[in-house]
Coordinates of C-alpha atoms in Angstrom, one line a residue:
Chain A
X1 CA 55.4 31.7 -48.3
X2 CA 58.0 29.7 -46.6
X3 CA 57.3 29.0 -42.6
X4 CA 59.4 30.9 -40.2
X5 CA 62.8 29.5 -39.4
X6 CA 62.3 29.9 -35.7
X7 CA 59.3 30.6 -33.5
X8 CA 59.8 31.3 -29.6
X9 CA 56.9 32.1 -27.4
X10 CA 57.6 32.9 -23.9
X11 CA 60.7 31.2 -24.1
X12 CA 62.6 30.7 -20.8
X13 CA 66.3 29.4 -20.1
X14 CA 67.6 28.8 -16.8
X15 CA 71.4 28.7 -15.6
X16 CA 71.9 27.3 -12.2
X17 CA 67.9 28.2 -11.6
X18 CA 68.4 31.7 -12.8
X19 CA 66.5 32.8 -15.8
X20 CA 68.9 34.0 -18.4
X21 CA 66.1 34.2 -20.6
X22 CA 63.0 35.5 -18.9
X23 CA 60.1 34.8 -21.6
X24 CA 61.2 35.8 -25.1
X25 CA 58.6 35.9 -28.2
X26 CA 60.0 36.5 -31.4
X27 CA 59.7 34.9 -34.9
X28 CA 62.5 34.5 -37.5
X29 CA 61.7 34.5 -41.2
X30 CA 63.9 32.9 -43.5
X31 CA 66.6 34.8 -45.4
X32 CA 66.8 37.6 -43.0
X33 CA 69.4 39.2 -40.9
X34 CA 68.6 39.9 -37.2
X35 CA 71.0 41.6 -34.7
X36 CA 70.5 41.3 -31.2
X37 CA 71.8 44.0 -29.0
X38 CA 72.0 44.7 -25.4
X39 CA 74.3 44.9 -22.4
X40 CA 76.5 42.3 -20.8
X41 CA 74.2 39.7 -19.2
X42 CA 71.3 40.8 -21.1
X43 CA 70.7 37.3 -22.5
X44 CA 72.2 37.7 -26.2
X45 CA 74.5 34.6 -26.2
X46 CA 71.7 32.6 -24.1
X47 CA 69.1 33.4 -26.8
X48 CA 71.7 32.2 -29.5
X49 CA 72.4 29.1 -27.8
X50 CA 68.5 28.3 -27.1
X51 CA 68.2 28.8 -31.0
X52 CA 70.9 26.6 -31.7
X53 CA 69.6 23.7 -29.4
X54 CA 72.8 24.2 -27.4
X55 CA 70.8 25.0 -24.1
X56 CA 67.5 23.5 -23.1
X57 CA 64.4 25.3 -23.1
X58 CA 62.9 25.4 -19.5
X59 CA 59.7 26.9 -20.0
X60 CA 57.4 28.3 -23.0
X61 CA 57.3 26.9 -26.5
X62 CA 59.8 27.2 -29.4
X63 CA 60.2 25.5 -32.8
X64 CA 63.5 26.1 -34.7
X65 CA 64.3 24.8 -38.1
X66 CA 61.2 22.4 -37.6
X67 CA 62.5 20.8 -34.2
X68 CA 60.5 21.4 -31.3
X69 CA 62.8 22.7 -28.5
X70 CA 60.8 21.3 -25.8
X71 CA 60.2 17.6 -26.9
X72 CA 62.5 17.5 -30.1
X73 CA 65.8 16.0 -30.9
X74 CA 68.2 18.8 -30.4
X75 CA 70.9 16.9 -32.1
X76 CA 69.0 17.4 -35.4
X77 CA 68.6 21.1 -35.0
X78 CA 72.4 21.3 -34.1
X79 CA 73.2 19.9 -37.5
X80 CA 71.4 22.6 -39.3
X81 CA 72.8 25.6 -37.3
X82 CA 76.1 27.2 -37.5
X83 CA 77.6 28.5 -34.3
X84 CA 80.5 31.1 -34.2
X85 CA 81.1 31.7 -30.3
X86 CA 83.1 34.1 -28.3
X87 CA 85.9 31.4 -27.4
X88 CA 88.3 29.4 -29.7
X89 CA 86.1 26.9 -31.4
X90 CA 88.6 24.6 -32.7
X91 CA 91.2 21.9 -31.9
X92 CA 94.4 23.9 -31.4
X93 CA 96.7 21.0 -32.1
X94 CA 95.1 20.3 -35.6
X95 CA 96.0 22.8 -38.6
X96 CA 93.5 25.2 -40.1
X97 CA 92.7 22.8 -43.1
X98 CA 92.4 19.8 -40.7
X99 CA 90.0 21.5 -38.6
X100 CA 87.6 22.3 -41.7
X101 CA 88.2 18.8 -43.1
X102 CA 87.1 17.4 -39.8
X103 CA 83.9 19.5 -40.1
X104 CA 83.2 18.6 -43.6
X105 CA 83.7 15.0 -43.0
X106 CA 81.3 15.1 -40.0
X107 CA 78.5 16.8 -42.0
X108 CA 79.4 14.6 -45.1
X109 CA 80.4 17.8 -47.1
X110 CA 82.8 17.5 -50.1
X111 CA 86.3 18.0 -49.1
X112 CA 86.8 20.1 -51.9
X113 CA 85.0 22.8 -50.3
X114 CA 87.6 23.6 -47.7
X115 CA 90.2 25.3 -50.2
X116 CA 87.5 27.7 -51.5
X117 CA 86.3 28.5 -48.0
X118 CA 89.7 29.3 -46.9
X119 CA 90.4 31.6 -49.8
X120 CA 87.2 33.2 -49.3
X121 CA 88.2 34.4 -45.8
X122 CA 91.9 35.2 -46.5
X123 CA 93.5 32.1 -44.8
X124 CA 94.4 30.2 -48.1
X125 CA 98.3 30.6 -47.0
X126 CA 97.5 29.4 -43.6
X127 CA 95.7 25.9 -44.4
X128 CA 98.7 24.0 -42.8
X129 CA 99.2 26.3 -39.9
X130 CA 98.5 24.8 -36.5
X131 CA 95.3 26.5 -35.2
X132 CA 97.1 27.4 -31.9
X133 CA 99.4 29.7 -33.8
X134 CA 96.7 31.8 -35.3
X135 CA 96.0 35.5 -34.2
X136 CA 92.6 36.0 -32.4
X137 CA 91.4 37.8 -35.8
X138 CA 92.6 34.9 -37.9
X139 CA 90.8 32.4 -35.6
X140 CA 87.6 34.3 -36.0
X141 CA 88.3 34.2 -39.9
X142 CA 88.8 30.5 -39.4
X143 CA 85.5 30.3 -37.5
X144 CA 83.7 31.9 -40.8
X145 CA 85.6 29.6 -42.9
X146 CA 83.9 26.7 -40.8
X147 CA 80.5 28.1 -41.3
X148 CA 81.2 28.4 -45.2
X149 CA 82.1 24.7 -45.2
X150 CA 79.0 23.8 -43.1
X151 CA 76.6 26.2 -45.2
X152 CA 73.9 26.0 -42.2
X153 CA 70.4 27.1 -42.5
X154 CA 70.9 29.2 -39.7
X155 CA 73.7 31.1 -38.7
X156 CA 74.2 32.0 -35.1
X157 CA 76.9 34.5 -34.6
X158 CA 78.0 35.7 -31.1
X159 CA 79.8 38.9 -31.4
X160 CA 80.9 38.3 -34.7
X161 CA 83.1 41.5 -35.2
X162 CA 85.1 40.8 -32.0
X163 CA 88.7 40.6 -32.9
X164 CA 88.5 41.4 -36.6
X165 CA 90.4 44.3 -38.1
X166 CA 88.6 46.6 -40.6
X167 CA 89.2 44.4 -43.6
X168 CA 88.0 41.3 -41.5
X169 CA 84.7 43.4 -40.6
X170 CA 84.1 44.3 -44.1
X171 CA 84.7 40.8 -45.1
X172 CA 82.1 39.5 -42.3
X173 CA 79.7 42.3 -43.8
X174 CA 80.1 41.0 -47.3
X175 CA 79.8 37.5 -46.2
X176 CA 76.6 38.0 -44.4
X177 CA 74.8 39.8 -47.3
X178 CA 75.7 36.7 -49.6
X179 CA 74.6 34.1 -47.2
X180 CA 71.1 35.9 -46.4
X181 CA 70.9 36.3 -50.2
X182 CA 71.4 32.7 -50.7
X183 CA 68.6 31.9 -48.4
X184 CA 70.1 31.4 -45.0
X185 CA 68.8 33.1 -41.8
X186 CA 71.4 34.8 -39.7
X187 CA 71.1 36.1 -36.0
X188 CA 74.0 38.0 -34.8
X189 CA 74.6 39.4 -31.5
X190 CA 76.5 42.6 -30.9
X191 CA 77.2 45.2 -28.0
X192 CA 77.4 48.2 -30.7
X193 CA 74.1 49.0 -32.6
X194 CA 76.2 51.1 -35.2
X195 CA 77.5 47.5 -36.3
X196 CA 73.9 46.5 -37.4
X197 CA 73.5 49.2 -40.1
X198 CA 72.8 46.7 -42.8
X199 CA 70.3 44.4 -40.7
X200 CA 66.7 44.4 -41.6
X201 CA 65.9 44.0 -37.9
X202 CA 67.3 44.8 -34.7
X203 CA 66.1 43.3 -31.2
X204 CA 67.2 45.0 -27.9
X205 CA 67.5 42.6 -25.1
X206 CA 67.7 43.4 -21.3
X207 CA 67.2 41.4 -18.4
X208 CA 66.5 38.1 -20.4
X209 CA 63.6 39.7 -22.4
X210 CA 63.2 41.8 -25.8
X211 CA 62.5 45.3 -24.8
X212 CA 62.7 46.9 -28.2
X213 CA 62.5 46.1 -31.7
X214 CA 63.4 48.4 -35.1
Chain B
X1 CA 78.2 5.2 -36.0
X2 CA 81.4 3.4 -37.4
X3 CA 82.1 6.5 -39.6
X4 CA 81.8 8.8 -36.6
X5 CA 84.0 6.8 -34.5
X6 CA 86.8 6.5 -37.3
X7 CA 86.6 10.2 -37.6
X8 CA 86.7 11.0 -33.9
X9 CA 89.6 8.2 -33.3
X10 CA 91.5 9.7 -36.2
X11 CA 91.1 13.3 -34.9
X12 CA 92.3 12.5 -31.2
X13 CA 95.2 10.3 -32.5
X14 CA 96.2 13.1 -34.8
X15 CA 96.1 15.6 -31.9
X16 CA 98.2 13.4 -29.8
X17 CA 100.8 12.8 -32.6
X18 CA 101.1 16.5 -32.9
X19 CA 101.1 17.3 -29.3
X20 CA 103.2 14.5 -28.0
X21 CA 101.4 15.1 -24.5
X22 CA 101.5 11.2 -23.7
X23 CA 104.8 10.8 -25.2
X24 CA 106.8 13.5 -23.3
X25 CA 105.0 13.6 -20.3
X26 CA 102.8 10.5 -19.4
X27 CA 105.2 8.1 -20.6
X28 CA 108.3 9.3 -18.8
X29 CA 106.0 9.5 -15.5
X30 CA 105.1 5.8 -15.7
X31 CA 108.7 4.8 -16.5
X32 CA 109.8 7.1 -13.4
X33 CA 107.2 5.4 -11.3
X34 CA 108.4 2.0 -12.3
X35 CA 112.2 3.0 -11.4
X36 CA 111.1 4.3 -7.9
X37 CA 109.2 1.1 -7.4
X38 CA 112.1 -1.0 -8.3
X39 CA 114.3 1.1 -5.9
X40 CA 111.8 1.0 -3.0
X41 CA 111.8 -2.8 -3.4
X42 CA 115.6 -2.9 -2.9
X43 CA 118.1 -5.1 -4.9
X44 CA 116.4 -8.6 -4.3
X45 CA 115.5 -9.8 -7.7
X46 CA 113.0 -12.3 -6.2
X47 CA 110.7 -10.0 -4.5
X48 CA 110.8 -7.7 -7.4
X49 CA 109.3 -10.6 -9.6
X50 CA 106.6 -11.4 -7.4
X51 CA 105.5 -7.6 -6.6
X52 CA 106.1 -6.9 -10.4
X53 CA 102.3 -7.4 -11.8
X54 CA 100.9 -5.5 -9.0
X55 CA 103.3 -2.5 -9.1
X56 CA 103.1 -2.9 -12.9
X57 CA 99.0 -2.2 -12.7
X58 CA 99.5 0.4 -10.1
X59 CA 101.3 2.5 -12.5
X60 CA 98.9 1.5 -15.4
X61 CA 96.0 2.9 -13.4
X62 CA 98.1 6.3 -12.8
X63 CA 98.9 6.7 -16.4
X64 CA 95.5 5.6 -17.5
X65 CA 93.9 8.5 -15.3
X66 CA 96.3 11.1 -16.8
X67 CA 95.5 9.7 -20.3
X68 CA 91.9 9.9 -19.7
X69 CA 92.1 13.4 -18.5
X70 CA 94.0 14.2 -21.5
X71 CA 91.4 12.7 -24.0
X72 CA 88.5 14.5 -22.2
X73 CA 90.6 18.1 -22.1
X74 CA 90.5 18.1 -26.0
X75 CA 86.9 18.5 -26.0
X76 CA 86.6 20.5 -22.9
X77 CA 87.1 24.2 -24.3
X78 CA 83.8 25.9 -24.1
X79 CA 83.9 27.0 -27.6
X80 CA 85.2 23.7 -29.1
X81 CA 82.2 22.0 -27.2
X82 CA 79.7 24.3 -28.9
X83 CA 81.3 24.1 -32.5
X84 CA 81.5 20.4 -32.2
X85 CA 78.1 20.1 -30.8
X86 CA 76.7 21.9 -34.0
X87 CA 78.1 19.0 -36.0
X88 CA 75.6 16.6 -34.5
X89 CA 77.8 13.7 -34.4
X90 CA 76.3 10.3 -33.2
X91 CA 77.2 10.2 -29.6
X92 CA 77.6 6.4 -29.5
X93 CA 80.1 6.9 -32.3
X94 CA 81.9 9.7 -30.4
X95 CA 82.3 7.3 -27.4
X96 CA 83.6 4.5 -29.6
X97 CA 85.9 6.8 -31.3
X98 CA 87.4 8.4 -28.2
X99 CA 87.6 4.7 -26.5
X100 CA 89.3 3.5 -29.5
X101 CA 91.9 6.3 -29.6
X102 CA 92.5 5.9 -25.8
X103 CA 93.0 2.3 -26.1
X104 CA 95.7 2.6 -28.7
X105 CA 97.4 5.3 -26.8
X106 CA 97.3 3.1 -23.9
X107 CA 98.5 0.3 -25.9
X108 CA 101.6 2.0 -26.9
X109 CA 102.1 3.2 -23.2
X110 CA 101.7 -0.3 -21.8
X111 CA 104.5 -1.7 -24.2
X112 CA 106.7 0.8 -23.0
X113 CA 105.8 0.0 -19.2
X114 CA 106.0 -3.7 -19.7
X115 CA 109.6 -3.3 -21.1
X116 CA 110.2 -1.1 -18.0
X117 CA 108.9 -3.8 -15.6
X118 CA 111.4 -6.3 -17.3
X119 CA 114.3 -4.1 -16.8
X120 CA 113.4 -2.2 -13.5
X121 CA 111.3 -4.9 -11.6
X122 CA 113.1 -7.9 -13.2
X123 CA 109.9 -9.9 -14.1
X124 CA 111.0 -12.9 -16.5
X125 CA 110.9 -12.0 -20.2
X126 CA 109.0 -14.9 -21.4
X127 CA 106.2 -14.5 -18.6
X128 CA 105.9 -10.7 -19.5
X129 CA 105.5 -11.4 -23.1
X130 CA 102.7 -14.1 -22.4
X131 CA 101.0 -11.5 -20.4
X132 CA 100.7 -9.3 -23.6
X133 CA 97.2 -10.5 -24.7
X134 CA 95.7 -10.0 -21.2
X135 CA 97.4 -6.5 -21.2
X136 CA 95.7 -5.6 -24.4
X137 CA 92.5 -6.7 -23.2
X138 CA 92.7 -4.9 -20.1
X139 CA 93.8 -1.7 -21.4
X140 CA 91.1 -1.8 -23.8
X141 CA 88.6 -2.3 -20.9
X142 CA 90.1 0.7 -19.1
X143 CA 90.0 2.7 -22.1
X144 CA 86.0 2.0 -22.5
X145 CA 85.5 2.5 -18.9
X146 CA 87.7 5.5 -18.5
X147 CA 86.0 7.2 -21.6
X148 CA 82.6 6.8 -19.8
X149 CA 83.9 8.1 -16.5
X150 CA 85.6 11.1 -18.3
X151 CA 82.4 12.1 -19.7
X152 CA 80.7 11.8 -16.3
X153 CA 83.2 14.1 -14.8
X154 CA 83.5 16.4 -17.8
X155 CA 81.3 19.1 -16.7
X156 CA 82.3 18.8 -13.0
X157 CA 83.8 22.0 -11.0
X158 CA 87.2 19.9 -11.0
X159 CA 87.2 16.8 -13.4
X160 CA 90.5 15.9 -13.2
X161 CA 90.5 15.3 -9.3
X162 CA 87.1 14.1 -9.6
X163 CA 87.9 11.3 -12.0
X164 CA 90.1 9.1 -9.8
X165 CA 87.4 9.0 -7.1
X166 CA 84.6 7.9 -9.7
X167 CA 86.6 5.7 -11.6
X168 CA 88.7 3.6 -9.2
X169 CA 85.8 1.6 -8.1
X170 CA 84.9 0.7 -11.7
X171 CA 88.5 0.1 -12.5
X172 CA 89.4 -2.1 -9.5
X173 CA 87.8 -5.4 -11.1
X174 CA 89.8 -4.7 -14.1
X175 CA 93.0 -3.9 -12.5
X176 CA 92.9 -7.2 -10.3
X177 CA 91.9 -9.2 -13.3
X178 CA 95.2 -7.9 -15.0
X179 CA 97.2 -8.5 -12.1
X180 CA 96.2 -12.2 -11.8
X181 CA 96.5 -12.8 -15.7
X182 CA 100.0 -11.2 -15.4
X183 CA 101.1 -13.3 -12.3
X184 CA 99.5 -16.4 -13.9
X185 CA 101.6 -15.8 -16.9
X186 CA 104.7 -15.3 -15.0
X187 CA 104.0 -18.7 -13.2
X188 CA 103.2 -20.4 -16.3
X189 CA 99.7 -20.9 -15.4
X190 CA 96.4 -20.3 -17.5
X191 CA 94.8 -16.9 -17.1
X192 CA 91.7 -17.8 -19.0
X193 CA 89.3 -17.1 -16.5
X194 CA 90.6 -13.5 -15.7
X195 CA 90.4 -13.0 -19.4
X196 CA 86.7 -14.0 -19.6
X197 CA 86.1 -11.4 -16.7
X198 CA 87.9 -8.6 -18.4
X199 CA 86.1 -9.4 -21.9
X200 CA 82.8 -9.4 -20.4
X201 CA 83.6 -6.0 -18.8
X202 CA 84.9 -4.5 -21.9
X203 CA 81.6 -5.6 -23.6
X204 CA 79.5 -4.3 -21.0
X205 CA 81.3 -0.9 -20.8
X206 CA 81.2 -0.7 -24.6
X207 CA 77.6 -1.2 -24.7
X208 CA 76.7 1.3 -21.7
X209 CA 78.9 4.0 -23.4
X210 CA 77.1 3.7 -26.6
X211 CA 73.7 3.9 -25.3
X212 CA 74.6 6.7 -22.5
X213 CA 77.4 8.7 -23.9
X214 CA 74.9 11.1 -25.6
X215 CA 72.8 11.5 -22.1
X216 CA 76.0 12.2 -20.2
X217 CA 77.3 14.8 -22.6
X218 CA 73.7 16.5 -22.7
X219 CA 73.8 16.6 -18.9

């Protein structure tokens, strides 16, 4: 049996001295899809950022992808996770394809992966378009293509359905099924529990703590 | 580290080539500053020539601060920071890449401003050309120092206004050495001692940047 991808025990994350995560304990098994739901300020984004090594662990214990969050090199962890955030995640003055080639080169992935990733998310005809000219939904699709090129072990998706139209949402659902089947672990935050119908697990956060699980 | 530096430098230069922010905003600002300096000094050519190196490096300081802010702004969007952070790029390589791209941009701007100095401040052409090696070295040192200070101010509440306050003490020796080299070149003298000071500062800033850039990014 494969070891868990992530284990948190009473994990606390502070922002300006305030505990945005106030003692979260959870285990993420490999090749699973977990949806984190909760109101604004519940700590969903903070949990994802902690799992991605983007924010430091203030107290408690945590190991993600074999990296100790308290003492390990979080840069090593970051190379193994893929992040899809709320905001625009790209260099606006580069084209769609250039942004993906930058990521591929940084991670020493084959540049040949760029075109199939763009085709998969329906942006093949936008490869030469400046990223700043994309709509919000297209930027979201580009973010998904970035993750496809990266092929991370752990996908961290913050409100992944935001800005996507119905076709985009269907594409994302289909893509998540595929990446989980391929062995990746996915953690996605959402306001709307209905969006988590295909999840094997749903965590409910409130006040920086896990208050429910189904 | 070298591969990362090339990747980051290429990306920054490509972004500048596409956006033309430095070309259409920073260069005209620098040229206008030189024109105004020439007007402020009045019509006497002799006065212009002696004040030329100092005024030139004052304008270099202003455009350098703008260029550093532009270089850092590329990375400052929260989403971009998180996405790029998950690439796990070597921080020393990122520093070298950003410093190299900034140096190349400053060299181009510096060439335009040097021509402007000959035109508007009436510095001697031969002496101005003799100052080119020291200008190249000084701008490289300013790029290395500026990239470091830019990272230091990147997460501040108002990084664009904080940068000049933090950077000026560090820039002062470089600007003074550059001005003395330029003056020596105009006078037909030897600027070697000033070159050595600038070169030592360049190496020191590169070493500190490679070692500390990751810490600054994390903090």
